[in-house]
PDB file of C-alpha atoms in Angstrom:
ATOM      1  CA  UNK A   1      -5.816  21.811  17.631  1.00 64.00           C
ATOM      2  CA  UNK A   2      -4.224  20.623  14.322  1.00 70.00           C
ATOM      3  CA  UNK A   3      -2.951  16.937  14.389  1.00 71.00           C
ATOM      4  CA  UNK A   4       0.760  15.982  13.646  1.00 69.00           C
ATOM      5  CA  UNK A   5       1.466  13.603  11.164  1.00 67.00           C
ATOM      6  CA  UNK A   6       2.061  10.906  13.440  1.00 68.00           C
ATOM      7  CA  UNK A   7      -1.183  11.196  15.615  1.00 71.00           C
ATOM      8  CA  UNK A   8      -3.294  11.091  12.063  1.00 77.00           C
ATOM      9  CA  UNK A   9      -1.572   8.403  11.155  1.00 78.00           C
ATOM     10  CA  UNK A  10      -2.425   6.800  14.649  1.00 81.00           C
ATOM     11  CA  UNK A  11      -5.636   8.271  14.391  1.00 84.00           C
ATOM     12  CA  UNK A  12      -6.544   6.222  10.953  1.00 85.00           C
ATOM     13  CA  UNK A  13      -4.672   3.091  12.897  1.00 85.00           C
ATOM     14  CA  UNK A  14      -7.288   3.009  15.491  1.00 87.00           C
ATOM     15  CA  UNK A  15      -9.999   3.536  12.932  1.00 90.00           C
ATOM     16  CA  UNK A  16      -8.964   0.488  10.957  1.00 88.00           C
ATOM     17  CA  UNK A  17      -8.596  -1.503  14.463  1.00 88.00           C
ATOM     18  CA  UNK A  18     -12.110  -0.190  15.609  1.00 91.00           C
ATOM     19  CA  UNK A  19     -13.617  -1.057  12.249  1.00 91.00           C
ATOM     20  CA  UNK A  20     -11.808  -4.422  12.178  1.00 89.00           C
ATOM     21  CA  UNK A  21     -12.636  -5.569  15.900  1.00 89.00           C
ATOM     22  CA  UNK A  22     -16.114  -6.479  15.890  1.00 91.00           C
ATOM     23  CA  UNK A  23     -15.723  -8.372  12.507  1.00 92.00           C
ATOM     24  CA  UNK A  24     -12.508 -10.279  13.674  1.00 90.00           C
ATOM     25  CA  UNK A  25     -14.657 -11.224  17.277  1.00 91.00           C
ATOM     26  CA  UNK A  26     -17.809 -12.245  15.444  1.00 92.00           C
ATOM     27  CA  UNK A  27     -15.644 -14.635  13.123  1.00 92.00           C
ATOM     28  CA  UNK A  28     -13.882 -16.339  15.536  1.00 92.00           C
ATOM     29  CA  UNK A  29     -17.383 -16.708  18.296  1.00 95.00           C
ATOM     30  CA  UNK A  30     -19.340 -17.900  14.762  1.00 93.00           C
ATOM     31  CA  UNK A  31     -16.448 -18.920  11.882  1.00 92.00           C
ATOM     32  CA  UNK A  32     -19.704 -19.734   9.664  1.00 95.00           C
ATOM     33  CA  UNK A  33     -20.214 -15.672   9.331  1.00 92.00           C
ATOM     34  CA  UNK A  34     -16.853 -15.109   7.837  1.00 92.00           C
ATOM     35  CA  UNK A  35     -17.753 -17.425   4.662  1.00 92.00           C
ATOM     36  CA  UNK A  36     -19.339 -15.007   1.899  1.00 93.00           C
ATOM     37  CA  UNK A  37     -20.126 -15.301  -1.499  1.00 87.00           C
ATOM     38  CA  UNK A  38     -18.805 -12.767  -3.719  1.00 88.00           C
ATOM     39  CA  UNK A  39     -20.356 -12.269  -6.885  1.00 90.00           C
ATOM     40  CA  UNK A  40     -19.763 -10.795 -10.602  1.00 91.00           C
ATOM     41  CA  UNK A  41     -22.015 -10.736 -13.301  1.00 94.00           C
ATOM     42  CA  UNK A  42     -21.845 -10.253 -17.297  1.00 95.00           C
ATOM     43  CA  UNK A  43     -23.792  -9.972 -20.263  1.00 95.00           C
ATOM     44  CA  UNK A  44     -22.480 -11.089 -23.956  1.00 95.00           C
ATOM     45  CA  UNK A  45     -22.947  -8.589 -26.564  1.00 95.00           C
ATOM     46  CA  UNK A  46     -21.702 -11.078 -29.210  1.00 95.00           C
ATOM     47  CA  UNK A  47     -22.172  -8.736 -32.405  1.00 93.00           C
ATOM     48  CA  UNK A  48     -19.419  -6.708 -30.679  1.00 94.00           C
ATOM     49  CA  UNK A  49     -17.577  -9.842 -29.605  1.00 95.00           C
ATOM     50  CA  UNK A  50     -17.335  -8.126 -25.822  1.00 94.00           C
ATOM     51  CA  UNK A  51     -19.154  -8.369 -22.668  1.00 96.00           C
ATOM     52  CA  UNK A  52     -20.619  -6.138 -20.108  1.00 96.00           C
ATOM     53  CA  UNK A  53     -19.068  -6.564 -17.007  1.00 95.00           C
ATOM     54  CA  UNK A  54     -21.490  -5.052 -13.759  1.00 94.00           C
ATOM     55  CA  UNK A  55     -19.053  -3.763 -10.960  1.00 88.00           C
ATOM     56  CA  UNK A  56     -19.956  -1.484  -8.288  1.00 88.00           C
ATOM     57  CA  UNK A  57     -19.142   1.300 -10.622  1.00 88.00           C
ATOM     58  CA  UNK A  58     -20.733   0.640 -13.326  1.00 92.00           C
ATOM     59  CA  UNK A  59     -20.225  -1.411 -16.545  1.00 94.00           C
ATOM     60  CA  UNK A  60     -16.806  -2.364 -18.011  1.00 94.00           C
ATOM     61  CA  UNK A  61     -17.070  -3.464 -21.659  1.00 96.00           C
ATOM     62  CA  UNK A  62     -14.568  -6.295 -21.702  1.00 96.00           C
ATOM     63  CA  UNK A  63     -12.967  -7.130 -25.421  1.00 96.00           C
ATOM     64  CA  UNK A  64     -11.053  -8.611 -27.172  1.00 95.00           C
ATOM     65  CA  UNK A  65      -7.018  -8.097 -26.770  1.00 95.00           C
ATOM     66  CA  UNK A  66      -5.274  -6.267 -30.111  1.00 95.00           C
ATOM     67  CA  UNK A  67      -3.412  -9.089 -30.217  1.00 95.00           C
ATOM     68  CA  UNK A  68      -6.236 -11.412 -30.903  1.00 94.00           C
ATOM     69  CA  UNK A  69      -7.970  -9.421 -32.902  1.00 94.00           C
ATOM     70  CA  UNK A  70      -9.465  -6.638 -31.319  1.00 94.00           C
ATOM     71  CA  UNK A  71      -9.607  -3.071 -31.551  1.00 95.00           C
ATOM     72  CA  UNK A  72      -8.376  -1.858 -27.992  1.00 93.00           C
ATOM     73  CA  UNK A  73     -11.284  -0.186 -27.891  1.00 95.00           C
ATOM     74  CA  UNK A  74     -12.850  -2.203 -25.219  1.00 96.00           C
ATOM     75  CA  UNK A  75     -11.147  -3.239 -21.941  1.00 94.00           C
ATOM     76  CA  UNK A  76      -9.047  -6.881 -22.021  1.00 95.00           C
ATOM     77  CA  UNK A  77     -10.279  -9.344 -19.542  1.00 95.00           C
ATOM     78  CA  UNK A  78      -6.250  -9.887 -18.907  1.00 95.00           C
ATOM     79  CA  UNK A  79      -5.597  -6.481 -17.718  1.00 95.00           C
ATOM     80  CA  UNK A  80      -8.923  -6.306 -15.515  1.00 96.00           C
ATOM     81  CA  UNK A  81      -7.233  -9.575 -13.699  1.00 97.00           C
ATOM     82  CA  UNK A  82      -4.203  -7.473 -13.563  1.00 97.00           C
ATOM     83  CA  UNK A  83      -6.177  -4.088 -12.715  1.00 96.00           C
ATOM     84  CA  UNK A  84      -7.676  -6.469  -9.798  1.00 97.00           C
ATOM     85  CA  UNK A  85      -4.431  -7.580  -8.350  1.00 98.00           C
ATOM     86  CA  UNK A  86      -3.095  -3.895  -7.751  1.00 97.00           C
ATOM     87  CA  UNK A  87      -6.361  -3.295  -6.066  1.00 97.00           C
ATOM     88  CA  UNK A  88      -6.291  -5.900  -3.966  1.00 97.00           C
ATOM     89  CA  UNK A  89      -2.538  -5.483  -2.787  1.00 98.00           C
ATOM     90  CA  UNK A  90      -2.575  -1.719  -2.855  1.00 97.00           C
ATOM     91  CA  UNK A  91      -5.563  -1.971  -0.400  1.00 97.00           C
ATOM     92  CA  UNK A  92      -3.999  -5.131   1.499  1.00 98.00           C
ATOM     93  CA  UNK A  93      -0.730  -2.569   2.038  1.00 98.00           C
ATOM     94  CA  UNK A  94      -2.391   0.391   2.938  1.00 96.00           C
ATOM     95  CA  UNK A  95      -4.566  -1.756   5.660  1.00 96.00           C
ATOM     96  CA  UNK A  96      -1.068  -2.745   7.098  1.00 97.00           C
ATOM     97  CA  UNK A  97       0.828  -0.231   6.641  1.00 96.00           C
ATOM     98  CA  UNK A  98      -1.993   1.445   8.538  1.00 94.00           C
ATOM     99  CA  UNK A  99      -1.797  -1.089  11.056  1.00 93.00           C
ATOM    100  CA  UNK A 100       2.196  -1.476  11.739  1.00 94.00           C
ATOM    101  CA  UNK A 101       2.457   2.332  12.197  1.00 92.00           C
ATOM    102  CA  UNK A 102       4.456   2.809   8.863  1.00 95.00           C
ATOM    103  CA  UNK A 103       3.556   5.913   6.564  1.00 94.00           C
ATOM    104  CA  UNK A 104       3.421   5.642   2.603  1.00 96.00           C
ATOM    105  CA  UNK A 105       4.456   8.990   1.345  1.00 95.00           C
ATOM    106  CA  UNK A 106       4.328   7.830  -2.133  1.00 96.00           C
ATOM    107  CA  UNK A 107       3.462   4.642  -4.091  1.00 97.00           C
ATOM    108  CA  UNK A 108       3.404   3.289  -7.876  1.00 97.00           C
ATOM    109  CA  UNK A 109       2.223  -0.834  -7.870  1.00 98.00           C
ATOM    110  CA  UNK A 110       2.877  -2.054 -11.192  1.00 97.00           C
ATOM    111  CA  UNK A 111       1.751  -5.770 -12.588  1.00 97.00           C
ATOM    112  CA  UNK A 112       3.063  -6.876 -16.150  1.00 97.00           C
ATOM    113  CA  UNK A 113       1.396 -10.825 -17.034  1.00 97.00           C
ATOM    114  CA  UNK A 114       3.694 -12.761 -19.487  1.00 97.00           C
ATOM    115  CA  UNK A 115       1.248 -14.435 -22.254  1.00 95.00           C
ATOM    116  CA  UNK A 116       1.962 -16.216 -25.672  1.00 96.00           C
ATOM    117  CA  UNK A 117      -1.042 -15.298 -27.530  1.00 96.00           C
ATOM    118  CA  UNK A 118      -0.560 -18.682 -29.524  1.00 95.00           C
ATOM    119  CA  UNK A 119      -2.597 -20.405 -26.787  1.00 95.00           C
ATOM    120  CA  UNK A 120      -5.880 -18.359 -26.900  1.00 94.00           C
ATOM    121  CA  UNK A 121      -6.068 -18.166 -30.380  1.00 95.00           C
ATOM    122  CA  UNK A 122      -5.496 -21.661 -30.878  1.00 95.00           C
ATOM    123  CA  UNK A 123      -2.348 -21.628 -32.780  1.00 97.00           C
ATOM    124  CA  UNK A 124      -0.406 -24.003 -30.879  1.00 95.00           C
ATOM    125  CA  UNK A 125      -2.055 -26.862 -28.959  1.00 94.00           C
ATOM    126  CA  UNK A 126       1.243 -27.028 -26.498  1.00 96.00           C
ATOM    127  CA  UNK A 127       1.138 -23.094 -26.151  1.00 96.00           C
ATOM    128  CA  UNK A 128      -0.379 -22.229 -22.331  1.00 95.00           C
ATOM    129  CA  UNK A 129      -3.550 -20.207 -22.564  1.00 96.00           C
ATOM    130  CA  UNK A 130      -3.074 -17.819 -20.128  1.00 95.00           C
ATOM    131  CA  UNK A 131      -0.017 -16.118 -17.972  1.00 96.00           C
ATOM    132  CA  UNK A 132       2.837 -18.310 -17.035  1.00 96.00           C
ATOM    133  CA  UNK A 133       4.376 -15.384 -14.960  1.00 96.00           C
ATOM    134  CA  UNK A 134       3.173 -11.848 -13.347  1.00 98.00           C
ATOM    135  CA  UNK A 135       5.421  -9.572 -11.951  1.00 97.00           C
ATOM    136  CA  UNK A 136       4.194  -7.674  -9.516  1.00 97.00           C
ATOM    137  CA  UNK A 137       6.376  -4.093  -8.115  1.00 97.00           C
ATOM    138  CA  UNK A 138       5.913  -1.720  -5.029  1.00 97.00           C
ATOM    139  CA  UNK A 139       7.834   1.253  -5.329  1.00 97.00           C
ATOM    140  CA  UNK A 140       7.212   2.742  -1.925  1.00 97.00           C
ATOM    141  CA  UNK A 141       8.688   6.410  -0.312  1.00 97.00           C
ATOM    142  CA  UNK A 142       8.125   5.178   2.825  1.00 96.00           C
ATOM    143  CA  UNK A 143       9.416   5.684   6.893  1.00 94.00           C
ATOM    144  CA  UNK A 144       9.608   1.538   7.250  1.00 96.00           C
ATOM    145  CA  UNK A 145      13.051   0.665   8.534  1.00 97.00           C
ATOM    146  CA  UNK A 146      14.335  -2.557   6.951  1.00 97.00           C
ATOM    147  CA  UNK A 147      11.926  -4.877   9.130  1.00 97.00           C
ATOM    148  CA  UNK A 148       8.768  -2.777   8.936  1.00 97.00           C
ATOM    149  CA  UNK A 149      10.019  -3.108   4.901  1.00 97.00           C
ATOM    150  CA  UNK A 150       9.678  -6.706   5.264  1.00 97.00           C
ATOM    151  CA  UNK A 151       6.985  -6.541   7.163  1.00 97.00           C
ATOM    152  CA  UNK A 152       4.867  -5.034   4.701  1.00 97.00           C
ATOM    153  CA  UNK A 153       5.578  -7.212   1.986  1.00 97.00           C
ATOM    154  CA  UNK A 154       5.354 -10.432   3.994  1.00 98.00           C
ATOM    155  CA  UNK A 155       1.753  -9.584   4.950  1.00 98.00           C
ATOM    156  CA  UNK A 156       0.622  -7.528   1.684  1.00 98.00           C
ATOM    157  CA  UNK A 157       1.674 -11.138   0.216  1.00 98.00           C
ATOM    158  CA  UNK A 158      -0.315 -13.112   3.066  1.00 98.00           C
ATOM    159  CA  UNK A 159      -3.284 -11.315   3.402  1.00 98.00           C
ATOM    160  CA  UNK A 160      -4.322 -10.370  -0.526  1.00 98.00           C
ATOM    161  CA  UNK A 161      -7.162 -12.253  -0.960  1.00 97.00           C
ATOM    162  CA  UNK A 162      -6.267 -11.842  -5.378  1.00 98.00           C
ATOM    163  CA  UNK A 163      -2.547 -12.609  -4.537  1.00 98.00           C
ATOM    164  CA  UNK A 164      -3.007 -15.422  -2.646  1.00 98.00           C
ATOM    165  CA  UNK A 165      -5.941 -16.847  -5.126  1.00 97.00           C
ATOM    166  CA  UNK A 166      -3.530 -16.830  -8.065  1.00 97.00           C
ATOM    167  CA  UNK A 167      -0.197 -18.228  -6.397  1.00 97.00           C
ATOM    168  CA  UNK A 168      -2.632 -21.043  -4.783  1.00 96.00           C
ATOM    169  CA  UNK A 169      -4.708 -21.509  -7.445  1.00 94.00           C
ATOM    170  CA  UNK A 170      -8.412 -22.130  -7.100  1.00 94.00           C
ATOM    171  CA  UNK A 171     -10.965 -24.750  -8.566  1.00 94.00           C
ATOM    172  CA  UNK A 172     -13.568 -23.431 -10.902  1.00 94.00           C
ATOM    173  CA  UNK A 173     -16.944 -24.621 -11.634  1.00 94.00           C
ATOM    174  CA  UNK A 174     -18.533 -23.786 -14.654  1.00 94.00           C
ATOM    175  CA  UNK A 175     -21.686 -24.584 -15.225  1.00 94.00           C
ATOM    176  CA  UNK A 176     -23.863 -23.900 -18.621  1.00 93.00           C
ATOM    177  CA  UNK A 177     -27.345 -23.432 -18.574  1.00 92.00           C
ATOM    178  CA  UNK A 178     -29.445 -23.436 -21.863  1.00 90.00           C
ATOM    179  CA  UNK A 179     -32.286 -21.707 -21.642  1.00 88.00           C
ATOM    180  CA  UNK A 180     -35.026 -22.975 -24.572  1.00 83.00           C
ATOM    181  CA  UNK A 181     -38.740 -21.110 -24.701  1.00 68.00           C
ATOM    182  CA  UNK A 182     -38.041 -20.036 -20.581  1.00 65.00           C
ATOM    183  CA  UNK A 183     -37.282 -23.031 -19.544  1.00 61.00           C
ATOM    184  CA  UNK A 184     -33.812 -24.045 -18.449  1.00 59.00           C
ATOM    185  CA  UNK A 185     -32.111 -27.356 -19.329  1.00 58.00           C
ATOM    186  CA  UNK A 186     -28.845 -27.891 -17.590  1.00 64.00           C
ATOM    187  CA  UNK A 187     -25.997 -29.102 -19.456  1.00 61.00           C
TER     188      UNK A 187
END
């Protein structure tokens, strides 16, 4: 017997819940297994002035911007952040979508970062290196009434792990290790 829309969608909703249960009751008996570490790794190919970012599928050359020099033949490092953020949120509003009962017929999630390339490039020491605004836009075709509307945007916002990271902010560590006839000095 063929489903109807609304028991697939149901269908997927208990999915999610069943694949989501265990993990939610193991982090609240033992909080300490909900801390991971997530990881990237890169290696600079500096005749190229890039560097080859390892993902899960595969290696992303990340370059240098046009605007700071570079070709556009290699990815920017700015748009990857970006690239990251629509992941993260598209993912984080198909999860609760999925879990409120609402259906997305149809989406486009757009990001545009706001960046004066003085800053990188050094031209002016008062210029912010970096964005100083992102926009991020849903365009949904969706059956959410007014509430489930909210709804999915109140929790999209709440639960994106790369949302929530940028709006808070997060402390970095960088550490540099010089590595002289294998045999690393810290700096």
């Amino acid at each position: 017997m063929m489903q109807t829309p609304l028991q697939s969608q149901q269908a997927q909703a208990d999915k999610l819940a069943a694949a989501q249960a265990p993990l939610k009751a193991k982090y609240r008996d033992f909080p300490e297994s909900a801390q991971w570490i997530l990881h990237a790794e890169g290696h600079v190919d500096q005749t190229a002035v890039a560097c080859d970012v390892i993902g899960v599928n595969g290696v992303t050359r990340a370059g240098l911007h046009p605007a700071t020099g570079g070709d556009g033949t290699f990815a920017c490092s700015g748009d990857m952040l970006l690239q990251a953020l629509i992941g993260c949120a598209g993912t984080t509003l198909a999860a609760v979508a999925t879990a409120i009962g609402v259906t997305i017929k149809d989406s486009n999630i757009s990001a545009d970062g706001e960046l004066d390339f003085r800053g990188t490039l050094g031209v002016d020491k008062t210029t912010p290196v970096g964005f100083t605004t992102i926009r991020l836009i849903f365009t949904l075709d969706t059956d959410a009434n007014d509430t489930q509307f909210a709804t999915l945007k109140r929790l999209t916002e709440r639960y994106c792990v790369v949302y929530q990271t940028l709006v808070k902010g997060v402390a970095i560590d960088s550490e540099f290790v010089k590595v002289e006839s294998q045999q690393r000095v810290q700096v």
